[in-house]
Amino acid sequence: MFPNDTSILIVDDMMTMRKLVKKALTTLGYSRIADAENGEVAFKKLQASISSGTPFQLVISDWNMPVMTGIELLRAVRALPQGKALPFILLTAESEKSQVIEALQAKVSGYVIKPFTAESLAEKMAAVHATTQAKTAAA
Amino acid sequence: MVSPATAQELYKTDVTLCYPFIEAMVNTLKTQCSIAAKAGKPAFKEIQTEDRVEVFISATITTSTLLGSVTICFGKRIFLLLMGKMLGESYATITPELEDGAKELMNIVFNQAKKPLAVKGMAAIRSIPTIVFGENIRVRYLSRNQTIVLPFDTDIGPFSIEITTQEVSTSDKV
């Protein structure tokens, strides 16, 4: 599982959902949490965090957002040298198979369907962390 | 005059639409709000009923053959308690944050209902949700068919979903 000092960026255009995710993460013991209201704002925050030497270590993003969607943000992050292995979880109400495939092709780390609980988010985070660790060890 | 057979067919159509929303609402409240909701017996909405609501969240859904309206109706106290459980805070008044929360609740419920509806051959498109807050609001649907009321009981109090549908006719096309 991600350690409790993991720096996490929540991205969602709905204030309520940002709050819900933050509440779940706080319940799980995380406190280094920032948020952004769309992909564009999130990407700027990610770049700033990299520049400052304290990059975010996990992104949890909504799919459908104005300005820049979650999948567009994911592609932009993966295009960065520092973003290729960044754990990135998409959080969405959409459950169509075509979207899952699109997300996998864009190298998403995990996929959480709304509604979610702190426990289901924790399970996904644990799986993403394990996969990331395995990939890092193999590299 | 609608024949009994046609009326029965319309009733069946409505019920087909209802079950995915019942399941979606119960699951959403359980998962997102830690609220155990029990669905009651669906009933037709009586036009003469003097029921009043204080919060309603409504959206239309459209399939290739059907127009529908889905509305979640709350009393203010229930809505505030539900949002409080969802967001982990206590609310005394309806704030812009709770308007946002109402929209998210509707989004989650609709998106869960969408898949089973598609499986039943009712691939649906939802309109932008409308949220109305007020006092003593009387909600009526200008539908050719009857409205079905889906009552829910929870430990914070009752609320309902109201669903009405009608088949698409040439006069509905704009």
PDB file of C-alpha atoms in Angstrom:
ATOM      1  CA  MET A   1       0.000   0.000   0.000  1.00  0.00           C
ATOM      2  CA  PHE A   2       1.096   3.586  -0.576  1.00  0.00           C
ATOM      3  CA  PRO A   3       2.719   4.969   2.592  1.00  0.00           C
ATOM      4  CA  ASN A   4       0.702   7.523   4.550  1.00  0.00           C
ATOM      5  CA  ASP A   5       3.017  10.374   3.557  1.00  0.00           C
ATOM      6  CA  THR A   6       2.274   9.868  -0.148  1.00  0.00           C
ATOM      7  CA  SER A   7       1.578  13.142  -1.927  1.00  0.00           C
ATOM      8  CA  ILE A   8      -1.743  12.790  -3.745  1.00  0.00           C
ATOM      9  CA  LEU A   9      -3.459  14.982  -6.350  1.00  0.00           C
ATOM     10  CA  ILE A  10      -7.243  14.710  -6.718  1.00  0.00           C
ATOM     11  CA  VAL A  11      -8.708  15.995  -9.987  1.00  0.00           C
ATOM     12  CA  ASP A  12     -12.457  16.485 -10.434  1.00  0.00           C
ATOM     13  CA  ASP A  13     -14.621  19.328 -11.679  1.00  0.00           C
ATOM     14  CA  MET A  14     -17.230  18.542  -9.026  1.00  0.00           C
ATOM     15  CA  MET A  15     -16.354  20.048  -5.672  1.00  0.00           C
ATOM     16  CA  THR A  16     -18.433  17.370  -3.963  1.00  0.00           C
ATOM     17  CA  MET A  17     -16.498  14.542  -5.542  1.00  0.00           C
ATOM     18  CA  ARG A  18     -13.145  16.129  -4.642  1.00  0.00           C
ATOM     19  CA  LYS A  19     -14.419  16.312  -1.095  1.00  0.00           C
ATOM     20  CA  LEU A  20     -15.626  12.693  -1.173  1.00  0.00           C
ATOM     21  CA  VAL A  21     -12.276  11.418  -2.409  1.00  0.00           C
ATOM     22  CA  LYS A  22     -10.435  13.557   0.148  1.00  0.00           C
ATOM     23  CA  LYS A  23     -12.687  12.225   2.902  1.00  0.00           C
ATOM     24  CA  ALA A  24     -11.943   8.646   1.837  1.00  0.00           C
ATOM     25  CA  LEU A  25      -8.193   9.307   1.677  1.00  0.00           C
ATOM     26  CA  THR A  26      -8.216  11.002   5.077  1.00  0.00           C
ATOM     27  CA  THR A  27     -10.043   7.981   6.484  1.00  0.00           C
ATOM     28  CA  LEU A  28      -7.248   5.833   5.067  1.00  0.00           C
ATOM     29  CA  GLY A  29      -4.639   7.948   6.865  1.00  0.00           C
ATOM     30  CA  TYR A  30      -3.423  10.233   4.071  1.00  0.00           C
ATOM     31  CA  SER A  31      -2.918  13.932   4.704  1.00  0.00           C
ATOM     32  CA  ARG A  32      -0.724  15.243   1.881  1.00  0.00           C
ATOM     33  CA  ILE A  33      -3.629  15.883  -0.460  1.00  0.00           C
ATOM     34  CA  ALA A  34      -4.059  18.613  -3.087  1.00  0.00           C
ATOM     35  CA  ASP A  35      -6.810  19.064  -5.623  1.00  0.00           C
ATOM     36  CA  ALA A  36      -7.564  20.574  -9.017  1.00  0.00           C
ATOM     37  CA  GLU A  37     -10.831  21.290 -10.811  1.00  0.00           C
ATOM     38  CA  ASN A  38      -9.823  20.045 -14.252  1.00  0.00           C
ATOM     39  CA  GLY A  39      -7.002  18.360 -16.141  1.00  0.00           C
ATOM     40  CA  GLU A  40      -5.360  21.583 -17.238  1.00  0.00           C
ATOM     41  CA  VAL A  41      -5.084  22.955 -13.699  1.00  0.00           C
ATOM     42  CA  ALA A  42      -3.911  19.539 -12.533  1.00  0.00           C
ATOM     43  CA  PHE A  43      -1.218  19.349 -15.208  1.00  0.00           C
ATOM     44  CA  LYS A  44       0.136  22.758 -14.170  1.00  0.00           C
ATOM     45  CA  LYS A  45       0.222  21.632 -10.542  1.00  0.00           C
ATOM     46  CA  LEU A  46       1.978  18.412 -11.543  1.00  0.00           C
ATOM     47  CA  GLN A  47       4.615  20.305 -13.526  1.00  0.00           C
ATOM     48  CA  ALA A  48       5.115  22.730 -10.635  1.00  0.00           C
ATOM     49  CA  SER A  49       5.513  19.843  -8.197  1.00  0.00           C
ATOM     50  CA  ILE A  50       8.146  18.248 -10.433  1.00  0.00           C
ATOM     51  CA  SER A  51       9.986  21.565 -10.769  1.00  0.00           C
ATOM     52  CA  SER A  52       9.970  22.059  -7.016  1.00  0.00           C
ATOM     53  CA  GLY A  53      11.475  18.625  -6.438  1.00  0.00           C
ATOM     54  CA  THR A  54       8.470  17.307  -4.534  1.00  0.00           C
ATOM     55  CA  PRO A  55       6.410  15.618  -7.241  1.00  0.00           C
ATOM     56  CA  PHE A  56       3.004  14.177  -6.607  1.00  0.00           C
ATOM     57  CA  GLN A  57       3.232  10.424  -6.092  1.00  0.00           C
ATOM     58  CA  LEU A  58      -0.328   9.487  -6.993  1.00  0.00           C
ATOM     59  CA  VAL A  59      -3.057  11.055  -9.147  1.00  0.00           C
ATOM     60  CA  ILE A  60      -6.733  10.212  -8.706  1.00  0.00           C
ATOM     61  CA  SER A  61      -8.686  11.815 -11.515  1.00  0.00           C
ATOM     62  CA  ASP A  62     -12.237  12.022 -12.790  1.00  0.00           C
ATOM     63  CA  TRP A  63     -12.774  11.163 -16.454  1.00  0.00           C
ATOM     64  CA  ASN A  64     -15.378  13.673 -17.626  1.00  0.00           C
ATOM     65  CA  MET A  65     -14.248  17.238 -16.965  1.00  0.00           C
ATOM     66  CA  PRO A  66     -14.364  20.506 -18.898  1.00  0.00           C
ATOM     67  CA  VAL A  67     -11.225  22.114 -20.364  1.00  0.00           C
ATOM     68  CA  MET A  68      -9.113  18.940 -20.136  1.00  0.00           C
ATOM     69  CA  THR A  69     -10.564  15.496 -19.430  1.00  0.00           C
ATOM     70  CA  GLY A  70      -9.040  12.819 -17.248  1.00  0.00           C
ATOM     71  CA  ILE A  71      -7.918  10.722 -20.201  1.00  0.00           C
ATOM     72  CA  GLU A  72      -6.305  13.801 -21.809  1.00  0.00           C
ATOM     73  CA  LEU A  73      -4.525  14.527 -18.543  1.00  0.00           C
ATOM     74  CA  LEU A  74      -3.339  10.922 -18.372  1.00  0.00           C
ATOM     75  CA  ARG A  75      -1.890  11.123 -21.892  1.00  0.00           C
ATOM     76  CA  ALA A  76      -0.175  14.431 -21.069  1.00  0.00           C
ATOM     77  CA  VAL A  77       1.299  12.969 -17.875  1.00  0.00           C
ATOM     78  CA  ARG A  78       2.559   9.864 -19.653  1.00  0.00           C
ATOM     79  CA  ALA A  79       4.269  12.097 -22.222  1.00  0.00           C
ATOM     80  CA  LEU A  80       6.426  13.596 -19.463  1.00  0.00           C
ATOM     81  CA  PRO A  81       9.664  11.734 -18.623  1.00  0.00           C
ATOM     82  CA  GLN A  82       8.768  12.001 -14.923  1.00  0.00           C
ATOM     83  CA  GLY A  83       5.182  10.905 -15.556  1.00  0.00           C
ATOM     84  CA  LYS A  84       5.710   7.610 -17.307  1.00  0.00           C
ATOM     85  CA  ALA A  85       5.550   5.580 -14.079  1.00  0.00           C
ATOM     86  CA  LEU A  86       3.417   7.952 -11.997  1.00  0.00           C
ATOM     87  CA  PRO A  87       0.529   5.963 -10.460  1.00  0.00           C
ATOM     88  CA  PHE A  88      -2.649   7.322 -12.056  1.00  0.00           C
ATOM     89  CA  ILE A  89      -6.128   6.141 -11.083  1.00  0.00           C
ATOM     90  CA  LEU A  90      -9.164   7.152 -13.106  1.00  0.00           C
ATOM     91  CA  LEU A  91     -12.327   7.623 -11.100  1.00  0.00           C
ATOM     92  CA  THR A  92     -15.489   7.669 -13.115  1.00  0.00           C
ATOM     93  CA  ALA A  93     -19.092   6.661 -13.259  1.00  0.00           C
ATOM     94  CA  GLU A  94     -18.618   5.414 -16.771  1.00  0.00           C
ATOM     95  CA  SER A  95     -18.266   1.670 -16.969  1.00  0.00           C
ATOM     96  CA  GLU A  96     -18.372   1.003 -20.664  1.00  0.00           C
ATOM     97  CA  LYS A  97     -15.860  -1.512 -21.895  1.00  0.00           C
ATOM     98  CA  SER A  98     -14.705   0.823 -24.666  1.00  0.00           C
ATOM     99  CA  GLN A  99     -13.650   3.412 -22.085  1.00  0.00           C
ATOM    100  CA  VAL A 100     -11.779   0.853 -20.017  1.00  0.00           C
ATOM    101  CA  ILE A 101      -9.861  -0.209 -23.107  1.00  0.00           C
ATOM    102  CA  GLU A 102      -9.129   3.416 -23.987  1.00  0.00           C
ATOM    103  CA  ALA A 103      -7.824   4.016 -20.472  1.00  0.00           C
ATOM    104  CA  LEU A 104      -5.653   0.903 -20.562  1.00  0.00           C
ATOM    105  CA  GLN A 105      -4.222   1.935 -23.926  1.00  0.00           C
ATOM    106  CA  ALA A 106      -3.330   5.294 -22.384  1.00  0.00           C
ATOM    107  CA  LYS A 107      -1.488   3.348 -19.640  1.00  0.00           C
ATOM    108  CA  VAL A 108      -3.821   4.038 -16.744  1.00  0.00           C
ATOM    109  CA  SER A 109      -2.653   2.402 -13.502  1.00  0.00           C
ATOM    110  CA  GLY A 110      -6.116   1.658 -12.144  1.00  0.00           C
ATOM    111  CA  TYR A 111      -9.773   2.336 -12.645  1.00  0.00           C
ATOM    112  CA  VAL A 112     -12.396   2.983  -9.942  1.00  0.00           C
ATOM    113  CA  ILE A 113     -16.096   3.077 -10.743  1.00  0.00           C
ATOM    114  CA  LYS A 114     -18.368   5.437  -8.783  1.00  0.00           C
ATOM    115  CA  PRO A 115     -19.918   5.010  -6.311  1.00  0.00           C
ATOM    116  CA  PHE A 116     -16.953   3.914  -4.238  1.00  0.00           C
ATOM    117  CA  THR A 117     -16.110   3.411  -0.596  1.00  0.00           C
ATOM    118  CA  ALA A 118     -12.864   4.152   1.241  1.00  0.00           C
ATOM    119  CA  GLU A 119     -12.344   0.379   1.299  1.00  0.00           C
ATOM    120  CA  SER A 120     -12.821  -0.098  -2.446  1.00  0.00           C
ATOM    121  CA  LEU A 121     -10.517   2.853  -3.137  1.00  0.00           C
ATOM    122  CA  ALA A 122      -7.945   1.361  -0.745  1.00  0.00           C
ATOM    123  CA  GLU A 123      -8.130  -1.986  -2.545  1.00  0.00           C
ATOM    124  CA  LYS A 124      -7.496  -0.326  -5.892  1.00  0.00           C
ATOM    125  CA  MET A 125      -4.676   1.791  -4.459  1.00  0.00           C
ATOM    126  CA  ALA A 126      -3.051  -1.311  -2.986  1.00  0.00           C
ATOM    127  CA  ALA A 127      -3.243  -3.091  -6.334  1.00  0.00           C
ATOM    128  CA  VAL A 128      -1.812  -0.069  -8.162  1.00  0.00           C
ATOM    129  CA  HIS A 129       0.991   0.258  -5.618  1.00  0.00           C
ATOM    130  CA  ALA A 130       1.890  -3.420  -5.930  1.00  0.00           C
ATOM    131  CA  THR A 131       1.970  -3.218  -9.722  1.00  0.00           C
ATOM    132  CA  THR A 132       4.065  -0.051  -9.649  1.00  0.00           C
ATOM    133  CA  GLN A 133       6.544  -1.610  -7.232  1.00  0.00           C
ATOM    134  CA  ALA A 134       6.824  -4.745  -9.387  1.00  0.00           C
ATOM    135  CA  LYS A 135       7.453  -2.667 -12.522  1.00  0.00           C
ATOM    136  CA  THR A 136      10.081  -0.568 -10.716  1.00  0.00           C
ATOM    137  CA  ALA A 137      11.847  -3.713  -9.488  1.00  0.00           C
ATOM    138  CA  ALA A 138      11.806  -5.230 -12.951  1.00  0.00           C
ATOM    139  CA  ALA A 139      13.166  -2.087 -14.639  1.00  0.00           C
TER     140      ALA A 139
ATOM    141  CA  MET B   1     -59.542   6.158 -24.313  1.00  0.00           C
ATOM    142  CA  VAL B   2     -56.663   3.806 -23.606  1.00  0.00           C
ATOM    143  CA  SER B   3     -57.565   0.141 -23.728  1.00  0.00           C
ATOM    144  CA  PRO B   4     -56.716  -1.984 -20.667  1.00  0.00           C
ATOM    145  CA  ALA B   5     -54.196  -3.937 -22.707  1.00  0.00           C
ATOM    146  CA  THR B   6     -52.419  -0.753 -23.800  1.00  0.00           C
ATOM    147  CA  ALA B   7     -52.484   0.631 -20.281  1.00  0.00           C
ATOM    148  CA  GLN B   8     -50.948  -2.597 -19.022  1.00  0.00           C
ATOM    149  CA  GLU B   9     -48.261  -2.339 -21.682  1.00  0.00           C
ATOM    150  CA  LEU B  10     -47.473   1.232 -20.661  1.00  0.00           C
ATOM    151  CA  TYR B  11     -47.291   0.159 -17.025  1.00  0.00           C
ATOM    152  CA  LYS B  12     -44.829  -2.578 -17.971  1.00  0.00           C
ATOM    153  CA  THR B  13     -42.689  -0.102 -19.843  1.00  0.00           C
ATOM    154  CA  ASP B  14     -42.519   2.136 -16.808  1.00  0.00           C
ATOM    155  CA  VAL B  15     -41.570  -0.703 -14.505  1.00  0.00           C
ATOM    156  CA  THR B  16     -38.767  -1.719 -16.841  1.00  0.00           C
ATOM    157  CA  LEU B  17     -37.397   1.760 -16.407  1.00  0.00           C
ATOM    158  CA  CYS B  18     -37.960   1.804 -12.652  1.00  0.00           C
ATOM    159  CA  TYR B  19     -35.939  -1.171 -11.441  1.00  0.00           C
ATOM    160  CA  PRO B  20     -32.516   0.068 -12.583  1.00  0.00           C
ATOM    161  CA  PHE B  21     -33.142   3.338 -10.745  1.00  0.00           C
ATOM    162  CA  ILE B  22     -34.266   1.553  -7.571  1.00  0.00           C
ATOM    163  CA  GLU B  23     -31.117  -0.564  -7.578  1.00  0.00           C
ATOM    164  CA  ALA B  24     -28.896   2.405  -8.437  1.00  0.00           C
ATOM    165  CA  MET B  25     -30.330   4.549  -5.651  1.00  0.00           C
ATOM    166  CA  VAL B  26     -30.091   1.840  -2.986  1.00  0.00           C
ATOM    167  CA  ASN B  27     -26.513   1.040  -4.003  1.00  0.00           C
ATOM    168  CA  THR B  28     -25.460   4.693  -4.151  1.00  0.00           C
ATOM    169  CA  LEU B  29     -26.832   5.471  -0.702  1.00  0.00           C
ATOM    170  CA  LYS B  30     -25.232   2.367   0.763  1.00  0.00           C
ATOM    171  CA  THR B  31     -21.845   2.940  -0.817  1.00  0.00           C
ATOM    172  CA  GLN B  32     -21.505   6.703  -0.861  1.00  0.00           C
ATOM    173  CA  CYS B  33     -23.548   7.746   2.179  1.00  0.00           C
ATOM    174  CA  SER B  34     -23.540   4.644   4.441  1.00  0.00           C
ATOM    175  CA  ILE B  35     -27.326   4.782   4.400  1.00  0.00           C
ATOM    176  CA  ALA B  36     -29.392   1.609   4.216  1.00  0.00           C
ATOM    177  CA  ALA B  37     -32.385   2.394   2.019  1.00  0.00           C
ATOM    178  CA  LYS B  38     -35.358   0.114   1.625  1.00  0.00           C
ATOM    179  CA  ALA B  39     -37.448   0.486  -1.500  1.00  0.00           C
ATOM    180  CA  GLY B  40     -41.191   0.461  -0.908  1.00  0.00           C
ATOM    181  CA  LYS B  41     -43.987  -0.602  -3.202  1.00  0.00           C
ATOM    182  CA  PRO B  42     -44.217   1.476  -6.387  1.00  0.00           C
ATOM    183  CA  ALA B  43     -47.490   3.304  -6.833  1.00  0.00           C
ATOM    184  CA  PHE B  44     -49.089   5.634  -9.347  1.00  0.00           C
ATOM    185  CA  LYS B  45     -48.893   9.268  -8.355  1.00  0.00           C
ATOM    186  CA  GLU B  46     -52.311  10.646  -7.584  1.00  0.00           C
ATOM    187  CA  ILE B  47     -52.891  13.968  -9.319  1.00  0.00           C
ATOM    188  CA  GLN B  48     -55.001  15.229  -6.456  1.00  0.00           C
ATOM    189  CA  THR B  49     -52.424  14.400  -3.813  1.00  0.00           C
ATOM    190  CA  GLU B  50     -51.447  17.480  -1.858  1.00  0.00           C
ATOM    191  CA  ASP B  51     -47.899  16.300  -1.324  1.00  0.00           C
ATOM    192  CA  ARG B  52     -45.213  18.938  -1.254  1.00  0.00           C
ATOM    193  CA  VAL B  53     -41.439  18.688  -1.515  1.00  0.00           C
ATOM    194  CA  GLU B  54     -38.624  21.092  -0.696  1.00  0.00           C
ATOM    195  CA  VAL B  55     -35.810  19.730  -2.859  1.00  0.00           C
ATOM    196  CA  PHE B  56     -36.127  18.035  -6.187  1.00  0.00           C
ATOM    197  CA  ILE B  57     -33.456  16.918  -8.601  1.00  0.00           C
ATOM    198  CA  SER B  58     -34.776  16.113 -12.017  1.00  0.00           C
ATOM    199  CA  ALA B  59     -33.555  15.064 -15.442  1.00  0.00           C
ATOM    200  CA  THR B  60     -35.135  13.703 -18.540  1.00  0.00           C
ATOM    201  CA  ILE B  61     -33.954  10.588 -20.276  1.00  0.00           C
ATOM    202  CA  THR B  62     -34.515   9.830 -23.911  1.00  0.00           C
ATOM    203  CA  THR B  63     -34.309   6.543 -25.756  1.00  0.00           C
ATOM    204  CA  SER B  64     -35.085   5.909 -29.399  1.00  0.00           C
ATOM    205  CA  THR B  65     -38.724   5.228 -28.539  1.00  0.00           C
ATOM    206  CA  LEU B  66     -39.300   6.721 -25.105  1.00  0.00           C
ATOM    207  CA  LEU B  67     -39.276  10.061 -23.355  1.00  0.00           C
ATOM    208  CA  GLY B  68     -38.916   9.935 -19.613  1.00  0.00           C
ATOM    209  CA  SER B  69     -38.515  12.115 -16.581  1.00  0.00           C
ATOM    210  CA  VAL B  70     -36.759  10.964 -13.420  1.00  0.00           C
ATOM    211  CA  THR B  71     -37.031  13.111 -10.301  1.00  0.00           C
ATOM    212  CA  ILE B  72     -35.647  12.564  -6.819  1.00  0.00           C
ATOM    213  CA  CYS B  73     -37.857  14.314  -4.247  1.00  0.00           C
ATOM    214  CA  PHE B  74     -36.752  15.188  -0.727  1.00  0.00           C
ATOM    215  CA  GLY B  75     -37.864  17.142   2.244  1.00  0.00           C
ATOM    216  CA  LYS B  76     -35.173  19.693   3.184  1.00  0.00           C
ATOM    217  CA  ARG B  77     -34.260  17.961   6.453  1.00  0.00           C
ATOM    218  CA  ILE B  78     -33.745  14.604   4.741  1.00  0.00           C
ATOM    219  CA  PHE B  79     -31.697  16.181   1.964  1.00  0.00           C
ATOM    220  CA  LEU B  80     -29.418  17.973   4.439  1.00  0.00           C
ATOM    221  CA  LEU B  81     -28.920  14.783   6.453  1.00  0.00           C
ATOM    222  CA  LEU B  82     -28.212  12.749   3.324  1.00  0.00           C
ATOM    223  CA  MET B  83     -25.662  15.256   2.035  1.00  0.00           C
ATOM    224  CA  GLY B  84     -24.123  15.402   5.507  1.00  0.00           C
ATOM    225  CA  LYS B  85     -23.674  11.631   5.501  1.00  0.00           C
ATOM    226  CA  MET B  86     -22.265  11.764   1.974  1.00  0.00           C
ATOM    227  CA  LEU B  87     -19.748  14.522   2.684  1.00  0.00           C
ATOM    228  CA  GLY B  88     -19.010  13.805   6.330  1.00  0.00           C
ATOM    229  CA  GLU B  89     -20.153  17.192   7.561  1.00  0.00           C
ATOM    230  CA  SER B  90     -23.184  18.754   9.174  1.00  0.00           C
ATOM    231  CA  TYR B  91     -25.334  21.190   7.188  1.00  0.00           C
ATOM    232  CA  ALA B  92     -28.084  23.494   8.420  1.00  0.00           C
ATOM    233  CA  THR B  93     -28.836  25.212   5.113  1.00  0.00           C
ATOM    234  CA  ILE B  94     -28.587  24.437   1.428  1.00  0.00           C
ATOM    235  CA  THR B  95     -25.324  25.824   0.112  1.00  0.00           C
ATOM    236  CA  PRO B  96     -23.813  25.912  -3.415  1.00  0.00           C
ATOM    237  CA  GLU B  97     -21.702  22.966  -2.304  1.00  0.00           C
ATOM    238  CA  LEU B  98     -24.848  20.970  -1.682  1.00  0.00           C
ATOM    239  CA  GLU B  99     -26.253  21.948  -5.092  1.00  0.00           C
ATOM    240  CA  ASP B 100     -23.060  20.456  -6.493  1.00  0.00           C
ATOM    241  CA  GLY B 101     -23.606  17.412  -4.293  1.00  0.00           C
ATOM    242  CA  ALA B 102     -27.165  16.989  -5.539  1.00  0.00           C
ATOM    243  CA  LYS B 103     -25.923  17.002  -9.121  1.00  0.00           C
ATOM    244  CA  GLU B 104     -23.264  14.426  -8.275  1.00  0.00           C
ATOM    245  CA  LEU B 105     -25.855  12.225  -6.586  1.00  0.00           C
ATOM    246  CA  MET B 106     -27.981  12.374  -9.729  1.00  0.00           C
ATOM    247  CA  ASN B 107     -24.948  11.663 -11.940  1.00  0.00           C
ATOM    248  CA  ILE B 108     -23.971   8.588  -9.948  1.00  0.00           C
ATOM    249  CA  VAL B 109     -27.507   7.197  -9.872  1.00  0.00           C
ATOM    250  CA  PHE B 110     -28.072   7.783 -13.594  1.00  0.00           C
ATOM    251  CA  ASN B 111     -24.736   6.345 -14.609  1.00  0.00           C
ATOM    252  CA  GLN B 112     -25.412   3.202 -12.612  1.00  0.00           C
ATOM    253  CA  ALA B 113     -28.884   2.837 -14.109  1.00  0.00           C
ATOM    254  CA  LYS B 114     -27.593   3.391 -17.637  1.00  0.00           C
ATOM    255  CA  LYS B 115     -25.944   0.014 -18.051  1.00  0.00           C
ATOM    256  CA  PRO B 116     -28.905  -2.189 -17.011  1.00  0.00           C
ATOM    257  CA  LEU B 117     -31.162   0.008 -19.123  1.00  0.00           C
ATOM    258  CA  ALA B 118     -28.908  -0.568 -22.122  1.00  0.00           C
ATOM    259  CA  VAL B 119     -29.019  -4.312 -21.470  1.00  0.00           C
ATOM    260  CA  LYS B 120     -32.825  -4.051 -21.609  1.00  0.00           C
ATOM    261  CA  GLY B 121     -32.528  -2.358 -24.985  1.00  0.00           C
ATOM    262  CA  MET B 122     -33.119   1.125 -23.599  1.00  0.00           C
ATOM    263  CA  ALA B 123     -29.885   2.940 -24.352  1.00  0.00           C
ATOM    264  CA  ALA B 124     -30.654   6.302 -22.809  1.00  0.00           C
ATOM    265  CA  ILE B 125     -29.384   9.851 -23.045  1.00  0.00           C
ATOM    266  CA  ARG B 126     -29.811  12.062 -19.996  1.00  0.00           C
ATOM    267  CA  SER B 127     -30.485  15.775 -20.012  1.00  0.00           C
ATOM    268  CA  ILE B 128     -28.680  18.328 -17.866  1.00  0.00           C
ATOM    269  CA  PRO B 129     -30.066  17.848 -14.332  1.00  0.00           C
ATOM    270  CA  THR B 130     -32.270  20.516 -12.816  1.00  0.00           C
ATOM    271  CA  ILE B 131     -32.206  21.124  -9.093  1.00  0.00           C
ATOM    272  CA  VAL B 132     -34.941  23.124  -7.418  1.00  0.00           C
ATOM    273  CA  PHE B 133     -34.916  24.203  -3.789  1.00  0.00           C
ATOM    274  CA  GLY B 134     -37.840  25.913  -2.151  1.00  0.00           C
ATOM    275  CA  GLU B 135     -40.771  25.499   0.128  1.00  0.00           C
ATOM    276  CA  ASN B 136     -44.034  23.786  -0.461  1.00  0.00           C
ATOM    277  CA  ILE B 137     -43.193  22.801  -4.048  1.00  0.00           C
ATOM    278  CA  ARG B 138     -45.839  20.898  -5.968  1.00  0.00           C
ATOM    279  CA  VAL B 139     -44.276  18.682  -8.632  1.00  0.00           C
ATOM    280  CA  ARG B 140     -46.394  17.671 -11.614  1.00  0.00           C
ATOM    281  CA  TYR B 141     -45.445  16.061 -14.919  1.00  0.00           C
ATOM    282  CA  LEU B 142     -47.141  17.012 -18.154  1.00  0.00           C
ATOM    283  CA  SER B 143     -46.973  13.463 -19.424  1.00  0.00           C
ATOM    284  CA  ARG B 144     -49.532  11.544 -21.413  1.00  0.00           C
ATOM    285  CA  ASN B 145     -49.057   8.666 -18.990  1.00  0.00           C
ATOM    286  CA  GLN B 146     -49.243   8.211 -15.268  1.00  0.00           C
ATOM    287  CA  THR B 147     -46.313   8.928 -12.988  1.00  0.00           C
ATOM    288  CA  ILE B 148     -44.892   6.144 -10.861  1.00  0.00           C
ATOM    289  CA  VAL B 149     -43.716   6.976  -7.354  1.00  0.00           C
ATOM    290  CA  LEU B 150     -40.922   4.825  -5.939  1.00  0.00           C
ATOM    291  CA  PRO B 151     -40.853   5.359  -2.173  1.00  0.00           C
ATOM    292  CA  PHE B 152     -37.702   4.751  -0.142  1.00  0.00           C
ATOM    293  CA  ASP B 153     -37.382   4.466   3.592  1.00  0.00           C
ATOM    294  CA  THR B 154     -34.093   5.102   5.391  1.00  0.00           C
ATOM    295  CA  ASP B 155     -32.897   5.652   8.941  1.00  0.00           C
ATOM    296  CA  ILE B 156     -32.808   9.411   8.242  1.00  0.00           C
ATOM    297  CA  GLY B 157     -36.331   9.463   6.822  1.00  0.00           C
ATOM    298  CA  PRO B 158     -38.303   8.825   3.649  1.00  0.00           C
ATOM    299  CA  PHE B 159     -37.892  10.216   0.147  1.00  0.00           C
ATOM    300  CA  SER B 160     -39.022   9.188  -3.310  1.00  0.00           C
ATOM    301  CA  ILE B 161     -38.137   8.921  -6.955  1.00  0.00           C
ATOM    302  CA  GLU B 162     -40.848   9.857  -9.433  1.00  0.00           C
ATOM    303  CA  ILE B 163     -40.683   8.445 -12.946  1.00  0.00           C
ATOM    304  CA  THR B 164     -42.922   9.173 -15.867  1.00  0.00           C
ATOM    305  CA  THR B 165     -42.560   8.051 -19.462  1.00  0.00           C
ATOM    306  CA  GLN B 166     -44.320   8.290 -22.742  1.00  0.00           C
ATOM    307  CA  GLU B 167     -43.640   6.898 -26.167  1.00  0.00           C
ATOM    308  CA  VAL B 168     -42.075   9.307 -28.631  1.00  0.00           C
ATOM    309  CA  SER B 169     -44.628  10.732 -31.041  1.00  0.00           C
ATOM    310  CA  THR B 170     -44.257  13.104 -33.973  1.00  0.00           C
ATOM    311  CA  SER B 171     -45.484  15.976 -31.794  1.00  0.00           C
ATOM    312  CA  ASP B 172     -42.541  15.444 -29.439  1.00  0.00           C
ATOM    313  CA  LYS B 173     -39.966  16.115 -32.142  1.00  0.00           C
ATOM    314  CA  VAL B 174     -38.690  19.684 -32.309  1.00  0.00           C
TER     315      VAL B 174
END
